[in-house]
XYZ file of C-alpha atoms in Angstrom:
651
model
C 73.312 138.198 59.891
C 72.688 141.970 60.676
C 72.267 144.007 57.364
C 71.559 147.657 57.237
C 69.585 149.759 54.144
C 70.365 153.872 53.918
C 67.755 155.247 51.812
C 69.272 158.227 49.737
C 65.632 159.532 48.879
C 64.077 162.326 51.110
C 60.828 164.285 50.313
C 60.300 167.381 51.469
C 56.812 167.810 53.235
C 54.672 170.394 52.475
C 54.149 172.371 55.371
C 58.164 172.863 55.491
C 57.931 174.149 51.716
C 55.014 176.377 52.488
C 57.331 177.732 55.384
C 60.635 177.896 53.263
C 58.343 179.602 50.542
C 57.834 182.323 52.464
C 60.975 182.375 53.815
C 62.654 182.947 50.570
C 60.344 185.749 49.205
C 61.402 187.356 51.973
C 65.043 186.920 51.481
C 64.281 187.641 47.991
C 63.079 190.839 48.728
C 65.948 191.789 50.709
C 68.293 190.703 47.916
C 66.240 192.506 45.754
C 66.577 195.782 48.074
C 69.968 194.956 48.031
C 70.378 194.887 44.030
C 68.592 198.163 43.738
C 70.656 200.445 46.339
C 74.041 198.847 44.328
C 72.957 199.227 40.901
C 70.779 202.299 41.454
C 71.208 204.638 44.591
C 74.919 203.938 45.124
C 75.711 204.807 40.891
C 73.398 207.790 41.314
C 74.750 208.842 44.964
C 78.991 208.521 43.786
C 77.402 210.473 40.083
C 74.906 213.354 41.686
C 76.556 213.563 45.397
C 79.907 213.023 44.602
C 82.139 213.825 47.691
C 85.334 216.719 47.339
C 87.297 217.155 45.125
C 84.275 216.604 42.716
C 81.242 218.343 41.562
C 78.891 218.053 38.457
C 77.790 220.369 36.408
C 74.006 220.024 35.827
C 71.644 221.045 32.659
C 67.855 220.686 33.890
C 68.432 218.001 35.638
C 71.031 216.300 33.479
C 74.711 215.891 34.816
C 77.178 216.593 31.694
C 80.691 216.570 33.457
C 82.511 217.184 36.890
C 84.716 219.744 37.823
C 87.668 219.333 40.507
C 88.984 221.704 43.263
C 91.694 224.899 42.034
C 93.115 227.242 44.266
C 91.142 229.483 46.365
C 87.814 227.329 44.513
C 85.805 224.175 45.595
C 84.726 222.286 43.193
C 81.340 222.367 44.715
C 81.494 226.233 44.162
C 82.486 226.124 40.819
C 80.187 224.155 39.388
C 77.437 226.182 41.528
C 78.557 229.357 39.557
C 78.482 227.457 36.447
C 75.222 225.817 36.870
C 73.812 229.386 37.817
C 75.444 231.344 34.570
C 73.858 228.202 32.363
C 70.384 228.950 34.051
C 70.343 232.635 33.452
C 71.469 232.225 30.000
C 68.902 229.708 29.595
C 66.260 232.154 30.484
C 67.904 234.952 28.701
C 68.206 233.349 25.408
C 65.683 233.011 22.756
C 64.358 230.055 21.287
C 65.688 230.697 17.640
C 68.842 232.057 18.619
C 71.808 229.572 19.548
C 73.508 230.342 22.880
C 77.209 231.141 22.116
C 79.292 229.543 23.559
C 83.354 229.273 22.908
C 86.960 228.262 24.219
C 89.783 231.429 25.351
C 93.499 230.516 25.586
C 95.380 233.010 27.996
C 98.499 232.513 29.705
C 98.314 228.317 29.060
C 95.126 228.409 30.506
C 92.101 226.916 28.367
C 88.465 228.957 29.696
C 85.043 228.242 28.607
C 82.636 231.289 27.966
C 78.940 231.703 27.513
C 77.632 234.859 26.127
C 81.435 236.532 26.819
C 80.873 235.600 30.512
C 83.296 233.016 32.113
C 82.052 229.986 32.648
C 85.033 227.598 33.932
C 88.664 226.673 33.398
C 89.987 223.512 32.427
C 92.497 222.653 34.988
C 94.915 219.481 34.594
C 93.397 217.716 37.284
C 90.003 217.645 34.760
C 91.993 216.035 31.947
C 91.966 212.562 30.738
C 95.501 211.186 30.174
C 96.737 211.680 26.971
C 94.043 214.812 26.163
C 95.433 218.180 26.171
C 93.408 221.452 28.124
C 92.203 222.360 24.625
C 90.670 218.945 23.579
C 89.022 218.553 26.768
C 87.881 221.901 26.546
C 86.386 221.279 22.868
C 84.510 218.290 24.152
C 82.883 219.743 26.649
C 81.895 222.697 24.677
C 80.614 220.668 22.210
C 78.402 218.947 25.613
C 77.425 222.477 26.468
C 76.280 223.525 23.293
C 74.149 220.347 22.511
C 72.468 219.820 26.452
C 71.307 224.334 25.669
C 70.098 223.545 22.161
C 67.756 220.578 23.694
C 66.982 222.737 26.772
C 65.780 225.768 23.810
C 63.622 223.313 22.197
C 61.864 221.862 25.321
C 61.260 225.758 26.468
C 58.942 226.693 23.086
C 55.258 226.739 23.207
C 54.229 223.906 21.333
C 56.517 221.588 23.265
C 54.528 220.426 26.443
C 51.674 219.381 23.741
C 53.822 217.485 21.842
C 55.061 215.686 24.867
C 51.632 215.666 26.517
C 50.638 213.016 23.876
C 53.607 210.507 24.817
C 53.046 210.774 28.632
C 49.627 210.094 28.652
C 50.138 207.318 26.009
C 53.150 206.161 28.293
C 50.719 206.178 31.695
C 47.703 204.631 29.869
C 49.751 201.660 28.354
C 51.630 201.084 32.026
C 48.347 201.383 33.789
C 46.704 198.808 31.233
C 49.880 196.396 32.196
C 49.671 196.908 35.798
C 45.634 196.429 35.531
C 46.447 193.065 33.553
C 49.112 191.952 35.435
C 47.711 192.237 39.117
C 44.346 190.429 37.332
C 46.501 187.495 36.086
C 47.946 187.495 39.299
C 44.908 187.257 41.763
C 43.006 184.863 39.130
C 46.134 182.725 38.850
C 45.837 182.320 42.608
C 42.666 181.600 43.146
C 42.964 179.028 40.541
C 45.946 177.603 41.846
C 44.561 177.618 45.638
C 41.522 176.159 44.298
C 43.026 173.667 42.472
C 46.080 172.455 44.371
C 44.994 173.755 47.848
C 47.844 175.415 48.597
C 50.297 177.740 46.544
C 54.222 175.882 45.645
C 57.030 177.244 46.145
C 57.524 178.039 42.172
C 54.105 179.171 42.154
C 54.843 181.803 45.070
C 57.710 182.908 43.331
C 56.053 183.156 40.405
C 53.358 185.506 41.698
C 56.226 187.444 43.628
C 57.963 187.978 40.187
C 54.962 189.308 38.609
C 54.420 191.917 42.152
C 57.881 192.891 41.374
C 57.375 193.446 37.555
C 54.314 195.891 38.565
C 56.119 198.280 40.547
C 59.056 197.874 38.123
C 56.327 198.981 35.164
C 55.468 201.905 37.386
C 58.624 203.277 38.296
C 59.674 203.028 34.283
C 56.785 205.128 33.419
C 57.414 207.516 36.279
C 60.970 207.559 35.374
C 59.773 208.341 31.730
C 57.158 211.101 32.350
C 60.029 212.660 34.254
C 62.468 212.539 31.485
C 60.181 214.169 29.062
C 59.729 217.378 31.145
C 62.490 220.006 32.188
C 60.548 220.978 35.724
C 60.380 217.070 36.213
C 63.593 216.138 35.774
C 64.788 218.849 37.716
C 62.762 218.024 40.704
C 63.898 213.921 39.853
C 67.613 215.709 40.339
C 66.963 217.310 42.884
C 65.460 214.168 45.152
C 68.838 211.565 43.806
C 70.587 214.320 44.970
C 69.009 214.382 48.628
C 69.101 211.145 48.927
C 72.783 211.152 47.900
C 73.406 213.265 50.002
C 72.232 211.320 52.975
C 73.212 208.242 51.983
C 76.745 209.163 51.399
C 77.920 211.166 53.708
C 80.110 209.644 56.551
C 77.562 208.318 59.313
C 80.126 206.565 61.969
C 83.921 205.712 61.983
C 84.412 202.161 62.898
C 88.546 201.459 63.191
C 89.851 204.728 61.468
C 87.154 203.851 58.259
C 84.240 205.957 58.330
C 80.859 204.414 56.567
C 77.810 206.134 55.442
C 74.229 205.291 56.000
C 74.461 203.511 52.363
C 76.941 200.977 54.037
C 75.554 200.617 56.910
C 72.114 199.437 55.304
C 74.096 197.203 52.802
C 75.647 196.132 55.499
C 72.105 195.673 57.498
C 70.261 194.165 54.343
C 73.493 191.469 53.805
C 73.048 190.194 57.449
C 69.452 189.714 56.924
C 70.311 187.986 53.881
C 73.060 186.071 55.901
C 70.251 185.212 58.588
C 67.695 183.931 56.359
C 70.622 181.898 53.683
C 71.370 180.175 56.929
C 67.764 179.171 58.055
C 66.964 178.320 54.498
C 70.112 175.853 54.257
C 69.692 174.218 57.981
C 65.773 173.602 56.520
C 66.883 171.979 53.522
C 69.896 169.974 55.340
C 67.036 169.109 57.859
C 64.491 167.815 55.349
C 66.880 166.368 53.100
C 69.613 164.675 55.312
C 68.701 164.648 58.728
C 65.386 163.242 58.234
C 67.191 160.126 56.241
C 70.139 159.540 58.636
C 68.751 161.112 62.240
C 65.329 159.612 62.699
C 65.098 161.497 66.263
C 63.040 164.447 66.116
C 64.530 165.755 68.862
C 68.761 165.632 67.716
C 67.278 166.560 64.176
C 66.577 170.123 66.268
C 69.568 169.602 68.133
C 71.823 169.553 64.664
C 69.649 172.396 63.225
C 69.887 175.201 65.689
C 73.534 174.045 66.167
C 74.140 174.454 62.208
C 72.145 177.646 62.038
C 73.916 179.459 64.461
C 77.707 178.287 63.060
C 76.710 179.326 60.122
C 75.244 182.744 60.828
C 77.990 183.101 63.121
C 81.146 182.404 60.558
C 79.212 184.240 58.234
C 78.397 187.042 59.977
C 82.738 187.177 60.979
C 83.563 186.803 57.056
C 80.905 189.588 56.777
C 82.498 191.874 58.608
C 86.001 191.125 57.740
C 85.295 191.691 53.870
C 83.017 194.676 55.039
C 86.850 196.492 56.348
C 85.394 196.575 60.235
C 88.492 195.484 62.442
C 86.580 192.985 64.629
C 89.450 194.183 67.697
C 87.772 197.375 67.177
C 84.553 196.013 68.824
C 86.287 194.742 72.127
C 85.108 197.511 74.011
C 81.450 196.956 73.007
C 81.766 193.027 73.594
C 83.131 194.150 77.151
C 80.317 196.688 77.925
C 77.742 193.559 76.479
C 79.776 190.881 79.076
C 78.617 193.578 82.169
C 74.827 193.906 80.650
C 74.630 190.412 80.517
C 76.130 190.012 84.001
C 73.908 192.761 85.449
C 70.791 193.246 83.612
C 70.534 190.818 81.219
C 70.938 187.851 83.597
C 68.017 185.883 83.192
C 68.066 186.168 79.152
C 71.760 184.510 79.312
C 70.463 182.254 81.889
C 67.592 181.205 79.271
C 69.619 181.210 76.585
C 72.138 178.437 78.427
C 69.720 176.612 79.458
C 68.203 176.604 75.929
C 71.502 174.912 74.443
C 71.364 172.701 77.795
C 68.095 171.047 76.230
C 69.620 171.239 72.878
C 72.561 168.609 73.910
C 71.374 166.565 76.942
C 67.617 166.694 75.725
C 65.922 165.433 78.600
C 62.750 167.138 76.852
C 62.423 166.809 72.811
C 60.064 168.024 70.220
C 56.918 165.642 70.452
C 57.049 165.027 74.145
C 54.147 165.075 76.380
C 55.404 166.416 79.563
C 54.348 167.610 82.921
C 55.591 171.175 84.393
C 54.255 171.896 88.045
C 51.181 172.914 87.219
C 51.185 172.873 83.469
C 50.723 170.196 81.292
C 50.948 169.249 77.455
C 53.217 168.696 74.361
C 56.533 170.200 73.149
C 55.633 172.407 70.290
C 59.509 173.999 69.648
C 62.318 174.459 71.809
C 63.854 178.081 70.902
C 66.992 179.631 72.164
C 66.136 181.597 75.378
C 61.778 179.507 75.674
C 60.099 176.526 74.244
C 56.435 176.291 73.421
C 54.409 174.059 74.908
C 50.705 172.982 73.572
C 48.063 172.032 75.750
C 45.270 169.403 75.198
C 42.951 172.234 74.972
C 45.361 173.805 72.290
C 46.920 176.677 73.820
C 50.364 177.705 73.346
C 52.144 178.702 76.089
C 55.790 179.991 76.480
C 57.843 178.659 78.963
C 61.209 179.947 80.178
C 63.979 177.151 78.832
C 65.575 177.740 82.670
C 62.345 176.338 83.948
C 62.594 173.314 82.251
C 66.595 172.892 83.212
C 65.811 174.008 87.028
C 62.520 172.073 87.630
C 61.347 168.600 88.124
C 59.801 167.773 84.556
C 57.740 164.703 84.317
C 58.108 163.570 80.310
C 55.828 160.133 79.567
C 57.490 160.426 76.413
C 61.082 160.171 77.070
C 62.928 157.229 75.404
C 59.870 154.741 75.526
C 56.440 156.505 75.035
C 54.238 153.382 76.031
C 53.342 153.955 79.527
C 51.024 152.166 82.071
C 47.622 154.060 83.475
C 46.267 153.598 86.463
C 42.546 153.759 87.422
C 41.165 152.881 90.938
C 38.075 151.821 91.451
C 36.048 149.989 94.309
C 33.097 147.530 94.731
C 30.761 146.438 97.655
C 31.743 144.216 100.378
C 29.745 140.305 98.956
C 30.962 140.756 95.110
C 32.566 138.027 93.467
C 36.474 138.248 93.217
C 35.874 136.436 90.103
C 32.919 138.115 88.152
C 34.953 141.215 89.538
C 37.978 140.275 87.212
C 35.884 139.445 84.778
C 33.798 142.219 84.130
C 36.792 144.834 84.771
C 39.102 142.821 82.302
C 36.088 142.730 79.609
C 35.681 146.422 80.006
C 39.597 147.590 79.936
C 39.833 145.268 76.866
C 36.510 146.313 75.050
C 38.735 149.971 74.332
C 40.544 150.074 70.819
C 43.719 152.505 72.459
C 44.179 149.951 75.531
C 47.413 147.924 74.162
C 46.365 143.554 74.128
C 50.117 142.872 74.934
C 50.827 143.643 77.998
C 47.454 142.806 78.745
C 45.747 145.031 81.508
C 45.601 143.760 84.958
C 43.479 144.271 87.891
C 45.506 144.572 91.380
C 43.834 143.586 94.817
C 44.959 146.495 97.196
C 43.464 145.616 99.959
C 39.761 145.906 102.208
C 38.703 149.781 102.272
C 36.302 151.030 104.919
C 33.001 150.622 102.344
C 34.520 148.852 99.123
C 37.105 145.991 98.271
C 39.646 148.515 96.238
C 41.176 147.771 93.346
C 43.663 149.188 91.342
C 42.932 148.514 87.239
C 46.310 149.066 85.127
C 46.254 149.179 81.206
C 48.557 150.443 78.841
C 48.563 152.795 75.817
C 50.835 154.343 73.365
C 50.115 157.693 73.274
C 50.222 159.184 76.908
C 48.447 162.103 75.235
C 45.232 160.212 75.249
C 45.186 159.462 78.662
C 42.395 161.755 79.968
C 40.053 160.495 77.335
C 41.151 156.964 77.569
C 40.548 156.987 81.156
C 36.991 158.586 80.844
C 36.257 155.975 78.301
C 37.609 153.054 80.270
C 35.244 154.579 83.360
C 32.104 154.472 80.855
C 33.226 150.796 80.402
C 33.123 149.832 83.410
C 30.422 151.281 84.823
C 28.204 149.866 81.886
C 30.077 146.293 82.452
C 29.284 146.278 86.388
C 25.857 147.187 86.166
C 25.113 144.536 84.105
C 27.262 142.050 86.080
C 24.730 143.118 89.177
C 27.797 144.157 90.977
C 27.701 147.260 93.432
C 29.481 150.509 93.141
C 29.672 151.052 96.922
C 29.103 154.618 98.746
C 30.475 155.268 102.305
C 28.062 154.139 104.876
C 27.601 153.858 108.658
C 26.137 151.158 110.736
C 23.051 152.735 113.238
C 22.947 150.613 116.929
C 19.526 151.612 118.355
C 19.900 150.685 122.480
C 16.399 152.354 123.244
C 14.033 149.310 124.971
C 10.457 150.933 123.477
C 12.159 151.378 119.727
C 13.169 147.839 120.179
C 9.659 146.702 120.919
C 7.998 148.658 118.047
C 10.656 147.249 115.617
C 9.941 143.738 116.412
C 5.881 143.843 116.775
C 6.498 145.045 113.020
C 4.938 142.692 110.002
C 7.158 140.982 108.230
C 7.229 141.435 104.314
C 8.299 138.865 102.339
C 10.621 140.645 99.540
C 11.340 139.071 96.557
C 14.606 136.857 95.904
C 17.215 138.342 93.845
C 17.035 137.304 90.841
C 20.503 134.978 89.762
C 22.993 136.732 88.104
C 22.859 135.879 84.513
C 26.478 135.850 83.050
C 26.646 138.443 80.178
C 27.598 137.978 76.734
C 29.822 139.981 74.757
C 27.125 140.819 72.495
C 25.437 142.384 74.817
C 28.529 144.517 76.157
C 28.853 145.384 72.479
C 25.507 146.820 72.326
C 25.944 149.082 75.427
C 29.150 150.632 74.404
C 28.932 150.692 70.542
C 29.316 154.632 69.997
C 32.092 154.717 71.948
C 34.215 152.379 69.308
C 34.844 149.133 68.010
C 35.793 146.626 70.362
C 38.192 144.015 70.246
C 38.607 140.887 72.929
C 41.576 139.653 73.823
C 41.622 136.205 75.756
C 44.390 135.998 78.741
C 46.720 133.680 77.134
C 47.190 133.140 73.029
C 45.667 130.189 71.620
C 46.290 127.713 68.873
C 43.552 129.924 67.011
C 44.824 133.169 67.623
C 48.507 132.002 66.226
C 46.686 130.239 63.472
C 44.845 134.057 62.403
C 48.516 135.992 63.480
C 50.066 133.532 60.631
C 47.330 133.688 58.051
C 47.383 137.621 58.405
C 51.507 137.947 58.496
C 51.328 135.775 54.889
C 48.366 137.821 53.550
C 48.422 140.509 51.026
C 48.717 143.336 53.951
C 50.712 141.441 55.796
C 54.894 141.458 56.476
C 56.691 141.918 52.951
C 58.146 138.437 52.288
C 60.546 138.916 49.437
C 64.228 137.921 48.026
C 66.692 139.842 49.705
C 70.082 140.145 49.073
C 72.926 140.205 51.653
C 76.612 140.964 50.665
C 77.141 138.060 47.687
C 73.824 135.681 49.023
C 70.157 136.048 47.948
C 67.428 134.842 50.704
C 64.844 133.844 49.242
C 61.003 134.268 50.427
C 62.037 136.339 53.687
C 61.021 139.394 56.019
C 63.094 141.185 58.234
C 62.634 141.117 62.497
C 62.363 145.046 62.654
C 59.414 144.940 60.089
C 57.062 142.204 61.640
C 58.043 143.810 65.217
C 56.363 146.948 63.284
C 53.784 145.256 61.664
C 52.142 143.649 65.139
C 52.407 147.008 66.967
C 50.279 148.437 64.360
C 47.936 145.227 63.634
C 48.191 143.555 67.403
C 47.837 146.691 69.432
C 51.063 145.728 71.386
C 54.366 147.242 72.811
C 57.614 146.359 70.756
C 58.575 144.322 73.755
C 55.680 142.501 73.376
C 55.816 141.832 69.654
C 59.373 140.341 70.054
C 58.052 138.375 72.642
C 55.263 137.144 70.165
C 57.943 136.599 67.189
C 59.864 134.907 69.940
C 56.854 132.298 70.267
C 56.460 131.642 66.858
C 60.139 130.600 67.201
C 59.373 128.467 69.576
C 56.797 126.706 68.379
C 58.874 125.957 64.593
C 56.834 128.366 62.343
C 59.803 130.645 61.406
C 63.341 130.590 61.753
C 66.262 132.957 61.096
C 67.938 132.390 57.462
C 70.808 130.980 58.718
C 69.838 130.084 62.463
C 72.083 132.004 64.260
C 69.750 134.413 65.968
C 66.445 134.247 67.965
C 63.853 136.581 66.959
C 64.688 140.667 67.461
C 63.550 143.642 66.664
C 66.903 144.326 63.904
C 67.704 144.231 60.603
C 66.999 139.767 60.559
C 66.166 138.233 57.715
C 63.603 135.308 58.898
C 61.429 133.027 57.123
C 58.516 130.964 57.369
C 59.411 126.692 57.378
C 56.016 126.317 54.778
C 58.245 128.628 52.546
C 61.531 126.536 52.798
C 62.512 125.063 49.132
């Protein structure tokens, strides 16, 4: 009865929100960017930089209307001529005295005049629909007259210390802010790092809001100082204008539509913001989803960089259609990129292939310990065109993805990563085949990593030139703890054989002396009686515990499992940290008092030091032997979604 659970819960881990966090103040900022050249430079660019047929006409630094093109006049000369007549009068004009200003009808056309000089003509082109010449005229005059009173009053003496007082009340209050604000800031994140550790997300964005707010205080005040004198907000005009200039003139023509450098860095910022939407989606899908229903690390990757980039890519396409850019406009460049890639920018495409190539067959995966000529260690990230690998003396090293397609890889962690070590070793011709076994099998089991099921075994290759050689296999579950396993395991055995009394051979080589005279001398020698040898006194595991205590706990494990091993395997499985017996519920029936096979196969992995194979093989046994049975008896004991139950829990 096979029964599957899809848990809807996923929790993102912290170093991913960490990541993301900074990932989104980024793309914060560059929506923020974004925000300020729409609302600010582009309103300021299309009101101080207007292109033909339209130019303003300006009152220290303030824009009051636009004038259009006539014949034989731009409109960018007319409103230069009546900027410069409103400047001289300006000057002119005293402070008491009103500057006179008033409307002439001639011939149907409406004029403005300023101290009986023309100033302008109010053409049809100016007027709003359904406003006569004269209206318009009267409005503006009324503008005219109002904008030279103010600039009269900010000219007199006593002005700039009136004024004085407000900007350095302005500055002093905006400085106290700013001083406040970056202090609440840098103690709020000391607090919060000392507190927590490490800053949220909310936290981040927090702080990022009140860095925002700072420079928003600043550029108020600055905006504020400048409104309050006439030289200031001049020179203010003056720099929109530049930079209206710039931004809005025609930069390239893309299809017949020309764009400025304001659209192309809209255009710029949006695909940043397109980039980093798409990476902060694929990490959420990837935390969220992927990590319920893929529990490969590897195809989680896989789906991710495969999202990510058909996302950025239809994005990028709807982008650029909205944007006006005929995308048959950039066949030409797509050609001339097909030859660079063919020519010079063959080994990049090669890479990049090869990258997806990993991507879908992944014969290498996040997590795997692999083996690359030379180069060994674990699979840190596998990128588009390289993939980092780690080595066990932590160093990152890049690694074109075409290697890895193009080479022989050895991977210990693909699809299974339990794998068997082998370490040779060799004693002197006269030792015990036995007390050989013994003291090798005691020392490979004495090691916490080396699995108990399969058990390590000790192979008889053959009779060496100085030693009997024998080849000692145990198995671990992490292949990335080979070097020190294998180390340890040598400590082991060297401590075990010397106190077995058994010989680590050297090479040696038998003398034959044929010289008569040495012969004599040799046997007129006196014989010493050396003492016997003393018998070999069979060790105890205590004593092999006291030798190799620092190294870690050790743990015996007999050759076959007894009646007292099962009888401790049962007692632990029913304990409090043992399988979790419960009710369960299938479809419309209720089980009673069971476990499920994939969750005791787990449970003696982690408890047993075994191999899953091995655990079902131990389930399998207590099958056997009547201690637990499937619900319903229809299946023996695997490593699924069973429900099985112990017979001393049967109603």
């Amino acid at each position: 009865m096979e029964h599957s659970i899809l848990s809807l819960e996923a929790i993102v881990p912290k170093s991913l929100m960490t990541r993301l966090a900074g990932l989104r103040g980024v793309m914060i900022f560059c929506l923020a960017g974004l925000l300020v050249f729409n609302l600010v430079l582009q309103p300021v660019a299309a009101e101080l930089a207007s292109p033909p047929p339209q130019a303003g006409v300006v009152v220290d630094g303030r824009i009051l209307f636009k004038l259009g093109d006539i014949d034989g006049f731009t409109a960018e000369s007319r409103a230069n001529l009546a900027n410069n007549l409103l400047q001289q009068a300006i000057q002119d004009a005293d402070v008491d005295q009103p500057i006179p200003v008033t409307i002439v009808q001639r011939d149907e056309l409406t004029t403005i005049r300023i101290k009986n000089r023309h100033l302008l003509t109010v053409t049809k082109g100016e007027v709003m629909m359904g406003v006569t010449a004269s209206e318009q005229a009267e409005e503006w005059v009324a503008v005219l007259r109002k904008s030279l009173r103010q600039a009269q009053q900010e000219r007199r003496p006593n002005y700039y210390r009136e004024v004085m007082g407000k900007a350095l009340i302005a500055l002093s209050v905006t400085i106290a802010l700013i001083t406040a604000m970056q202090w609440l800031r840098r103690w709020w994140s000391r607090q919060w790092t000392r507190r927590f550790g490490q800053l949220s997300y909310r936290r981040r964005l927090l702080l990022l809001l009140l860095l925002c707010l700072q420079y928003g205080l600043g550029l108020a005040c600055l905006f504020y100082i400048c409104e309050l004198f006439p030289r200031a907000r001049i020179g203010r005009y003056r720099v929109f204008w530049f930079l209206g200039e710039i931004f809005s003139n025609p930069l390239l023509t893309v299809g017949g539509s020309a764009y400025s450098l304001l659209d192309v860095t809209k255009l710029i910022l949006l695909t940043g913001a397109l980039v980093l939407a798409s990476r902060s989606l694929t990490a959420i899908v990837k935390s969220r989803v992927l990590q319920t229903l893929v529990p490969d690390r590897g195809m989680q990757d896989a789906i991710a960089t495969v999202m990510q980039f058909g996302l950025t890519g239809l994005g990028l396409f709807i982008l650029l259609q909205a944007w006006g850019i005929d995308l048959r406009a950039l066949a030409i460049f797509a050609s001339v990129l097909g030859v660079g890639l063919g020519f010079g920018l063959q080994n990049i495409a090669n890479n990049f292939i090869s990258g997806w190539i990993l991507l879908i067959e992944r014969p290498v995966q996040v997590g795997d310990f692999i083996k690359l000529g030379d180069l060994m260690g674990t699979v840190e990230r596998i990128g588009p065109r390289s993939t980092e690998i780690r080595t066990p003396d932590r160093v990152s090293i890049i690694v074109p993805n075409a290697e890895l397609v193009e080479s022989r890889v050895v991977n210990w962690s693909h699809h299974h990563p339990v794998s068997r070590l082998h370490l040779p070793l060799g004693v002197a011709y006269g030792s015990s085949i036995e007390l050989v076994h013994k003291a090798v099998i005691e020392a490979a089991q004495a090691h916490p990593e080396v699995l108990r099921h399969p058990q390590p075994r000790l192979r008889f290759l053959g009779f060496g030139d100085s030693s009997l050689d024998f080849d000692l296999m145990v198995w671990l579950r992490d292949p990335r703890h080979q070097f020190d396993l294998k180390s340890d395991v040598y400590y082991l055995l060297e401590a075990n054989l010397n106190r077995y009394q058994i010989e680590i051979p050297f090479p040696q080589r038998d003398l034959n002396l044929r010289t008569p005279e040495l012969q004599s001398m040799m046997a007129n020698l006196p014989v010493v009686d050396r003492p016997v040898a003393e018998s070999v006194v069979e060790p105890t595991h205590k004593n092999l515990l006291a030798d190799v205590r620092h190294y870690s706990a050790i743990l015996q494990t007999p050759k076959s499992v007894t009646e007292d091993e099962i009888g401790q395997l049962i007692q632990q499985m029913r304990g409090p940290e043992g399988v979790s017996i419960q009710d369960r519920r299938f479809r419309l029936t209720v089980h009673p008092k069971c476990f499920v096979g994939s969750e005791a196969v787990t449970w003696i992995v982690d408890t047993q030091k075994a191999t899953r194979e091995a655990a079902v093989q131990i389930g399998q046994l207590l099958v056997e032997l009547g201690i637990v049975h499937h619900v319903t008896d229809e299946h023996a004991f695997r490593d699924e979604y069973l429900f099985y139950r112990f017979y001393d829990d049967e109603m």
